[in-house]
Amino acid sequence: SSDLFVRARARRKADRYGGDEADGIENLLDPDVLTIGFARRFATYKRATLLLTDQSRLRQLLGGDRPIQLLFSGKAHPADEPGKGFLQEVAHLAEDPQTRDRVVFLEDYDLDAGRMLTRGVDVWLNTPLRPMEACGTSGMKAALNGVLNLSVRDGWWDEAFAPDLGWAIPTTSHESLEPHERDQRESAWLYDLIEREVIPAFYDRDAAGIPRGWTHRMASCLEHLVPEFHAGRMVREYVQDYYLPSAIRTKEVHGGDGSGVLELAAFKSKVRQNWPAVQVLEVSTPVDSHVDEEITVHTTVSLGGLDPSEVHVQLLVGEVDMEGELSATVTSNLTLQESVQGDAQGCYRYSGSTTCDHPGTMGYQIRIVPDGSELHQWTEIGLVRYGA
């Protein structure tokens, strides 16, 4: 268990330094106390000390009737002086005689320590400055072990969070606040969340002494997060969606007399040569529509020297976000109607229908992509033309 692992590491440290380092080792980490873990690089944006912002409030949490205990581990880059300062602040709290039984800083952070912590604590704490967290794989590993996440909604947790899987720490717009004020505000929200939701969920037990709400969340993590955030799923999808289709396509292109290679090269050369002339000239604007009502969109495009068989003219439909951009788009190919006269070369009229299947502000956009060969995938050329 984590408490035995930490005590073994502490004894190893005591043997190295001697003196009073061995005092209190047997009291480190009570297995019956809510344990919150934080273990990762001590980069400043990860804000390892956010929970230490209000020392008075923190000490009340550590020594209350329903106490918490903190387990920290990690390293700072040798050139990261602010990060090393965060680490020292945590280490000093762990050495304070008033808190050392409830706060542990585990030295020599390595794979063994990471493996033990991501399965041996009750809560995995993550407090990055949003939106700077790239992913947050330690939180994934913890969740796959039934550990509940207490995290800012950034990285993977912004995608995965649901109320029955853990807790989301509220954040504010950091552009409008000084860093100190921002951290004060967000740390206060973190304390509130621990006091009002995390601690009761852990300590509220039934007649058999089982925290039903807590175990329900643990089961939900295993049910919902393991299938999604798992290396096996990632590798399987890479093989199915990319590696196998690529291998099959390579065989098709290079097989036989090699004519497929020549055909593909000629097509790519033609597309690149003519693409500057490709444009969306005109798009009809449907009247306001209602849910489940079909609308028809017409567009006129110029293909330059390309033939309609060498492109797809597509309709993208989706929700309009706060910035006026389309999101969660659905793509369909428009149908060629006729060749039309125009000032530009190769003008054609396309049309197609779509149905708005849910309420809200919806938008659409026309897109033209190359598609003239069964051996060709338009994304590999990197050419696309959008309508205004």
CSV table of C-alpha atoms in Angstrom, one decimal, residues 72-350:
chain,number,residue,atom,x,y,z
A,72,PHE,CA,3.5,15.2,-2.8
A,73,SER,CA,6.3,14.0,-5.1
A,74,GLY,CA,8.0,15.3,-8.1
A,75,LYS,CA,11.0,17.1,-9.5
A,76,ALA,CA,11.8,20.5,-11.0
A,77,HIS,CA,14.1,21.1,-13.9
A,78,PRO,CA,17.5,22.2,-12.7
A,79,ALA,CA,17.2,25.5,-14.5
A,80,ASP,CA,13.6,26.2,-13.3
A,81,GLU,CA,14.2,28.3,-10.2
A,82,PRO,CA,10.5,29.2,-9.6
A,83,GLY,CA,9.7,25.5,-9.9
A,84,LYS,CA,12.4,24.6,-7.4
A,85,GLY,CA,10.9,27.2,-5.1
A,86,PHE,CA,7.5,25.5,-5.2
A,87,LEU,CA,9.2,22.2,-4.4
A,88,GLN,CA,11.0,23.7,-1.4
A,89,GLU,CA,7.7,25.2,-0.1
A,90,VAL,CA,6.1,21.8,-0.1
A,91,ALA,CA,9.2,20.1,1.4
A,92,HIS,CA,9.2,22.7,4.3
A,93,LEU,CA,5.6,22.0,5.0
A,94,ALA,CA,6.3,18.3,5.2
A,95,GLU,CA,9.1,19.0,7.7
A,96,ASP,CA,7.0,21.2,9.9
A,97,PRO,CA,6.4,19.3,13.3
A,98,GLN,CA,2.8,20.5,13.3
A,99,THR,CA,2.0,19.0,9.9
A,100,ARG,CA,4.5,16.3,9.2
A,101,ASP,CA,2.1,13.5,10.2
A,102,ARG,CA,-0.4,14.8,7.5
A,103,VAL,CA,1.9,16.1,4.8
A,104,VAL,CA,4.5,14.0,3.1
A,105,PHE,CA,7.0,14.9,0.4
A,106,LEU,CA,8.3,11.8,-1.2
A,107,GLU,CA,11.9,12.2,-2.5
A,108,ASP,CA,13.5,10.5,-5.5
A,109,TYR,CA,10.4,10.6,-7.7
A,110,ASP,CA,10.7,7.7,-10.2
A,111,LEU,CA,8.6,5.1,-12.1
A,112,ASP,CA,8.1,3.1,-8.9
A,113,ALA,CA,6.9,6.1,-7.0
A,114,GLY,CA,4.6,7.2,-9.8
A,115,ARG,CA,3.2,3.7,-10.1
A,116,MET,CA,2.5,3.5,-6.4
A,117,LEU,CA,1.0,7.0,-6.1
A,118,THR,CA,-1.4,6.7,-9.0
A,119,ARG,CA,-2.9,3.6,-7.4
A,120,GLY,CA,-2.4,4.2,-3.7
A,121,VAL,CA,-4.1,7.6,-3.0
A,122,ASP,CA,-7.8,8.4,-2.8
A,123,VAL,CA,-7.8,11.6,-4.9
A,124,TRP,CA,-5.5,12.8,-7.6
A,125,LEU,CA,-5.0,16.5,-7.5
A,126,ASN,CA,-4.3,18.6,-10.6
A,127,THR,CA,-4.2,22.4,-10.5
A,128,PRO,CA,-2.7,23.7,-13.8
A,129,LEU,CA,-3.1,27.2,-15.0
A,130,ARG,CA,-5.8,26.7,-17.7
A,131,PRO,CA,-5.4,26.2,-20.6
A,132,MET,CA,-1.7,25.2,-20.4
A,133,GLU,CA,-2.1,21.5,-19.5
A,134,ALA,CA,-1.2,19.6,-22.7
A,135,CYS,CA,-2.8,16.3,-21.6
A,136,GLY,CA,-2.5,15.1,-18.0
A,137,THR,CA,-1.6,11.4,-18.3
A,138,SER,CA,-1.0,10.9,-14.6
A,139,GLY,CA,-4.7,11.7,-14.0
A,140,MET,CA,-5.6,9.0,-16.6
A,141,LYS,CA,-3.4,6.5,-14.9
A,142,ALA,CA,-5.0,7.3,-11.5
A,143,ALA,CA,-8.5,7.0,-12.9
A,144,LEU,CA,-7.7,3.6,-14.4
A,145,ASN,CA,-6.9,2.5,-10.9
A,146,GLY,CA,-10.2,3.8,-9.5
A,147,VAL,CA,-8.6,7.0,-8.0
A,148,LEU,CA,-10.9,10.0,-8.3
A,149,ASN,CA,-9.7,13.1,-10.0
A,150,LEU,CA,-9.9,16.6,-8.4
A,151,SER,CA,-8.7,18.7,-11.2
A,152,VAL,CA,-9.0,21.9,-13.2
A,153,ARG,CA,-10.9,21.2,-16.4
A,154,ASP,CA,-7.9,21.2,-18.6
A,155,GLY,CA,-6.1,18.6,-20.8
A,156,TRP,CA,-7.8,15.3,-20.7
A,157,TRP,CA,-10.1,16.2,-17.8
A,158,ASP,CA,-11.8,18.9,-19.8
A,159,GLU,CA,-12.9,16.1,-22.2
A,160,ALA,CA,-13.5,13.4,-19.6
A,161,PHE,CA,-15.1,15.1,-16.7
A,162,ALA,CA,-18.6,14.1,-15.5
A,163,PRO,CA,-20.0,14.7,-12.0
A,164,ASP,CA,-20.0,11.0,-11.1
A,165,LEU,CA,-16.3,10.6,-12.1
A,166,GLY,CA,-14.7,13.1,-9.8
A,167,TRP,CA,-14.6,16.9,-9.3
A,168,ALA,CA,-13.8,19.9,-11.5
A,169,ILE,CA,-12.0,22.9,-9.8
A,170,PRO,CA,-13.6,26.1,-11.0
A,171,THR,CA,-11.3,28.6,-12.7
A,172,THR,CA,-11.5,32.2,-13.7
A,173,SER,CA,-10.3,34.3,-16.6
A,174,HIS,CA,-6.6,34.7,-15.8
A,175,GLU,CA,-6.2,37.5,-18.3
A,176,SER,CA,-8.3,39.9,-16.2
A,177,LEU,CA,-6.6,39.2,-12.9
A,178,GLU,CA,-3.1,39.5,-11.4
A,179,PRO,CA,-1.5,36.0,-10.8
A,180,HIS,CA,-1.7,36.4,-7.0
A,181,GLU,CA,-5.4,37.4,-7.1
A,182,ARG,CA,-6.2,34.6,-9.5
A,183,ASP,CA,-4.5,32.0,-7.4
A,184,GLN,CA,-6.2,33.3,-4.2
A,185,ARG,CA,-9.6,33.0,-5.8
A,186,GLU,CA,-9.1,29.6,-7.4
A,187,SER,CA,-7.5,28.2,-4.2
A,188,ALA,CA,-10.6,29.3,-2.2
A,189,TRP,CA,-12.8,27.4,-4.7
A,190,LEU,CA,-10.5,24.4,-4.2
A,191,TYR,CA,-10.9,24.5,-0.4
A,192,ASP,CA,-14.6,24.9,-0.8
A,193,LEU,CA,-14.8,21.8,-3.0
A,194,ILE,CA,-12.8,19.7,-0.6
A,195,GLU,CA,-14.8,20.8,2.4
A,196,ARG,CA,-18.3,20.6,0.9
A,197,GLU,CA,-18.0,17.6,-1.5
A,198,VAL,CA,-14.8,15.6,-1.4
A,199,ILE,CA,-14.6,15.1,2.4
A,200,PRO,CA,-18.3,14.2,2.9
A,201,ALA,CA,-18.2,11.8,0.0
A,202,PHE,CA,-15.2,10.0,1.6
A,203,TYR,CA,-16.3,9.9,5.2
A,204,ASP,CA,-20.1,9.4,4.8
A,205,ARG,CA,-20.5,5.7,5.4
A,206,ASP,CA,-23.4,3.2,5.6
A,207,ALA,CA,-24.0,0.8,8.5
A,208,ALA,CA,-21.3,-1.5,7.1
A,209,GLY,CA,-18.8,1.3,7.0
A,210,ILE,CA,-18.8,1.6,3.2
A,211,PRO,CA,-18.8,5.0,1.5
A,212,ARG,CA,-21.4,4.2,-1.1
A,213,GLY,CA,-21.1,7.5,-2.9
A,214,TRP,CA,-17.4,7.1,-3.2
A,215,THR,CA,-17.4,3.6,-4.4
A,216,HIS,CA,-20.0,4.5,-7.0
A,217,ARG,CA,-17.7,7.1,-8.4
A,218,MET,CA,-14.8,4.6,-8.4
A,219,ALA,CA,-16.9,2.1,-10.3
A,220,SER,CA,-18.0,4.8,-12.8
A,221,CYS,CA,-14.3,5.7,-13.5
A,222,LEU,CA,-13.5,2.1,-14.3
A,223,GLU,CA,-16.7,1.7,-16.5
A,224,HIS,CA,-16.5,4.9,-18.5
A,225,LEU,CA,-12.8,6.0,-18.5
A,226,VAL,CA,-10.9,2.8,-18.9
A,227,PRO,CA,-12.4,2.0,-22.4
A,228,GLU,CA,-11.6,5.6,-23.6
A,229,PHE,CA,-8.2,6.5,-22.0
A,230,HIS,CA,-6.4,3.3,-22.5
A,231,ALA,CA,-3.3,2.5,-24.6
A,232,GLY,CA,-4.9,-0.7,-26.0
A,233,ARG,CA,-7.8,1.4,-27.4
A,234,MET,CA,-5.3,3.9,-28.9
A,235,VAL,CA,-3.2,1.3,-30.6
A,236,ARG,CA,-6.2,-0.6,-31.9
A,237,GLU,CA,-7.6,2.6,-33.5
A,238,TYR,CA,-4.2,3.5,-35.0
A,239,VAL,CA,-4.0,0.0,-36.6
A,240,GLN,CA,-7.7,0.0,-37.8
A,241,ASP,CA,-8.0,3.6,-39.0
A,242,TYR,CA,-4.4,4.3,-40.2
A,243,TYR,CA,-1.9,1.5,-40.4
A,244,LEU,CA,-4.0,-1.1,-42.2
A,245,PRO,CA,-5.6,1.3,-44.7
A,246,SER,CA,-2.2,2.8,-45.4
A,247,ALA,CA,-0.7,-0.6,-46.0
A,248,ILE,CA,-3.5,-1.7,-48.3
A,249,ARG,CA,-3.3,1.6,-50.2
A,250,THR,CA,0.5,1.3,-50.6
A,251,LYS,CA,0.1,-2.2,-52.0
A,252,GLU,CA,-2.5,-0.9,-54.5
A,253,VAL,CA,-0.4,2.1,-55.6
A,254,HIS,CA,2.8,0.1,-56.0
A,255,GLY,CA,1.3,-3.2,-57.2
A,256,GLY,CA,1.2,-4.5,-60.7
A,257,ASP,CA,3.0,-2.5,-63.5
A,258,GLY,CA,3.4,0.7,-61.4
A,259,SER,CA,0.8,2.6,-63.3
A,260,GLY,CA,-0.9,3.6,-60.0
A,261,VAL,CA,2.2,5.6,-59.0
A,262,LEU,CA,2.2,7.4,-62.3
A,263,GLU,CA,-1.5,8.1,-62.1
A,264,LEU,CA,-1.3,9.4,-58.6
A,265,ALA,CA,1.7,11.7,-59.3
A,266,ALA,CA,0.0,13.1,-62.4
A,267,PHE,CA,-3.2,13.8,-60.5
A,268,LYS,CA,-1.3,15.6,-57.7
A,269,SER,CA,0.6,17.7,-60.1
A,270,LYS,CA,-2.5,18.7,-62.0
A,271,VAL,CA,-4.4,19.7,-58.7
A,272,ARG,CA,-1.5,21.8,-57.4
A,273,GLN,CA,-1.1,23.6,-60.7
A,274,ASN,CA,-4.8,24.5,-61.0
A,275,TRP,CA,-5.7,25.0,-57.3
A,276,PRO,CA,-5.1,28.8,-57.2
A,277,ALA,CA,-8.1,29.2,-59.6
A,278,VAL,CA,-10.4,27.1,-57.4
A,279,GLN,CA,-12.9,29.2,-55.5
A,280,VAL,CA,-16.5,29.4,-54.2
A,281,LEU,CA,-18.2,32.1,-56.2
A,282,GLU,CA,-21.7,32.2,-54.7
A,283,VAL,CA,-23.7,30.5,-52.0
A,284,SER,CA,-27.5,30.8,-51.5
A,285,THR,CA,-28.7,31.8,-48.1
A,286,PRO,CA,-31.6,29.7,-46.8
A,287,VAL,CA,-34.3,31.4,-44.8
A,288,ASP,CA,-34.4,30.8,-41.1
A,289,SER,CA,-35.4,27.2,-40.5
A,290,HIS,CA,-36.8,25.1,-37.6
A,291,VAL,CA,-35.8,21.9,-36.0
A,292,ASP,CA,-36.3,18.8,-38.3
A,293,GLU,CA,-37.0,21.1,-41.3
A,294,GLU,CA,-35.1,20.4,-44.5
A,295,ILE,CA,-33.2,23.2,-46.2
A,296,THR,CA,-31.6,23.2,-49.6
A,297,VAL,CA,-28.3,25.0,-50.3
A,298,HIS,CA,-27.0,26.0,-53.8
A,299,THR,CA,-23.5,27.1,-54.6
A,300,THR,CA,-21.6,28.2,-57.7
A,301,VAL,CA,-17.9,27.3,-57.8
A,302,SER,CA,-15.0,27.8,-60.1
A,303,LEU,CA,-12.7,24.8,-60.6
A,304,GLY,CA,-10.2,26.4,-63.0
A,305,GLY,CA,-8.8,23.6,-65.2
A,306,LEU,CA,-10.1,20.8,-63.0
A,307,ASP,CA,-12.9,18.6,-63.9
A,308,PRO,CA,-15.9,18.1,-61.5
A,309,SER,CA,-14.8,14.4,-61.2
A,310,GLU,CA,-11.6,15.6,-59.7
A,311,VAL,CA,-13.1,17.4,-56.7
A,312,HIS,CA,-15.7,17.1,-54.0
A,313,VAL,CA,-17.9,20.2,-53.3
A,314,GLN,CA,-19.0,19.7,-49.7
A,315,LEU,CA,-21.5,21.2,-47.3
A,316,LEU,CA,-20.4,21.5,-43.6
A,317,VAL,CA,-23.2,22.1,-41.1
A,318,GLY,CA,-22.8,22.6,-37.4
A,319,GLU,CA,-23.4,24.6,-34.3
A,320,VAL,CA,-22.1,28.2,-34.1
A,321,ASP,CA,-20.0,28.9,-31.0
A,322,MET,CA,-19.4,32.1,-29.1
A,323,GLU,CA,-16.7,33.2,-31.6
A,324,GLY,CA,-18.9,32.6,-34.6
A,325,GLU,CA,-17.0,29.4,-35.6
A,326,LEU,CA,-18.6,26.1,-36.6
A,327,SER,CA,-18.2,23.2,-34.3
A,328,ALA,CA,-19.3,19.6,-34.3
A,329,THR,CA,-19.8,19.8,-38.1
A,330,VAL,CA,-21.5,17.2,-40.2
A,331,THR,CA,-20.1,16.9,-43.8
A,332,SER,CA,-22.0,15.9,-46.9
A,333,ASN,CA,-21.1,16.0,-50.6
A,334,LEU,CA,-23.2,18.3,-52.8
A,335,THR,CA,-24.5,17.2,-56.2
A,336,LEU,CA,-23.4,18.6,-59.5
A,337,GLN,CA,-26.3,20.2,-61.3
A,338,GLU,CA,-25.0,22.0,-64.3
A,339,SER,CA,-22.2,23.9,-66.0
A,340,VAL,CA,-22.8,27.6,-66.0
A,341,GLN,CA,-21.3,30.6,-67.7
A,342,GLY,CA,-19.2,32.9,-65.7
A,343,ASP,CA,-16.2,35.2,-65.6
A,344,ALA,CA,-14.0,32.6,-64.0
A,345,GLN,CA,-12.9,29.4,-65.7
A,346,GLY,CA,-14.8,26.1,-65.2
A,347,CYS,CA,-17.9,27.3,-63.4
A,348,TYR,CA,-20.4,24.8,-62.0
A,349,ARG,CA,-23.6,24.8,-59.9
A,350,TYR,CA,-24.0,22.4,-57.0
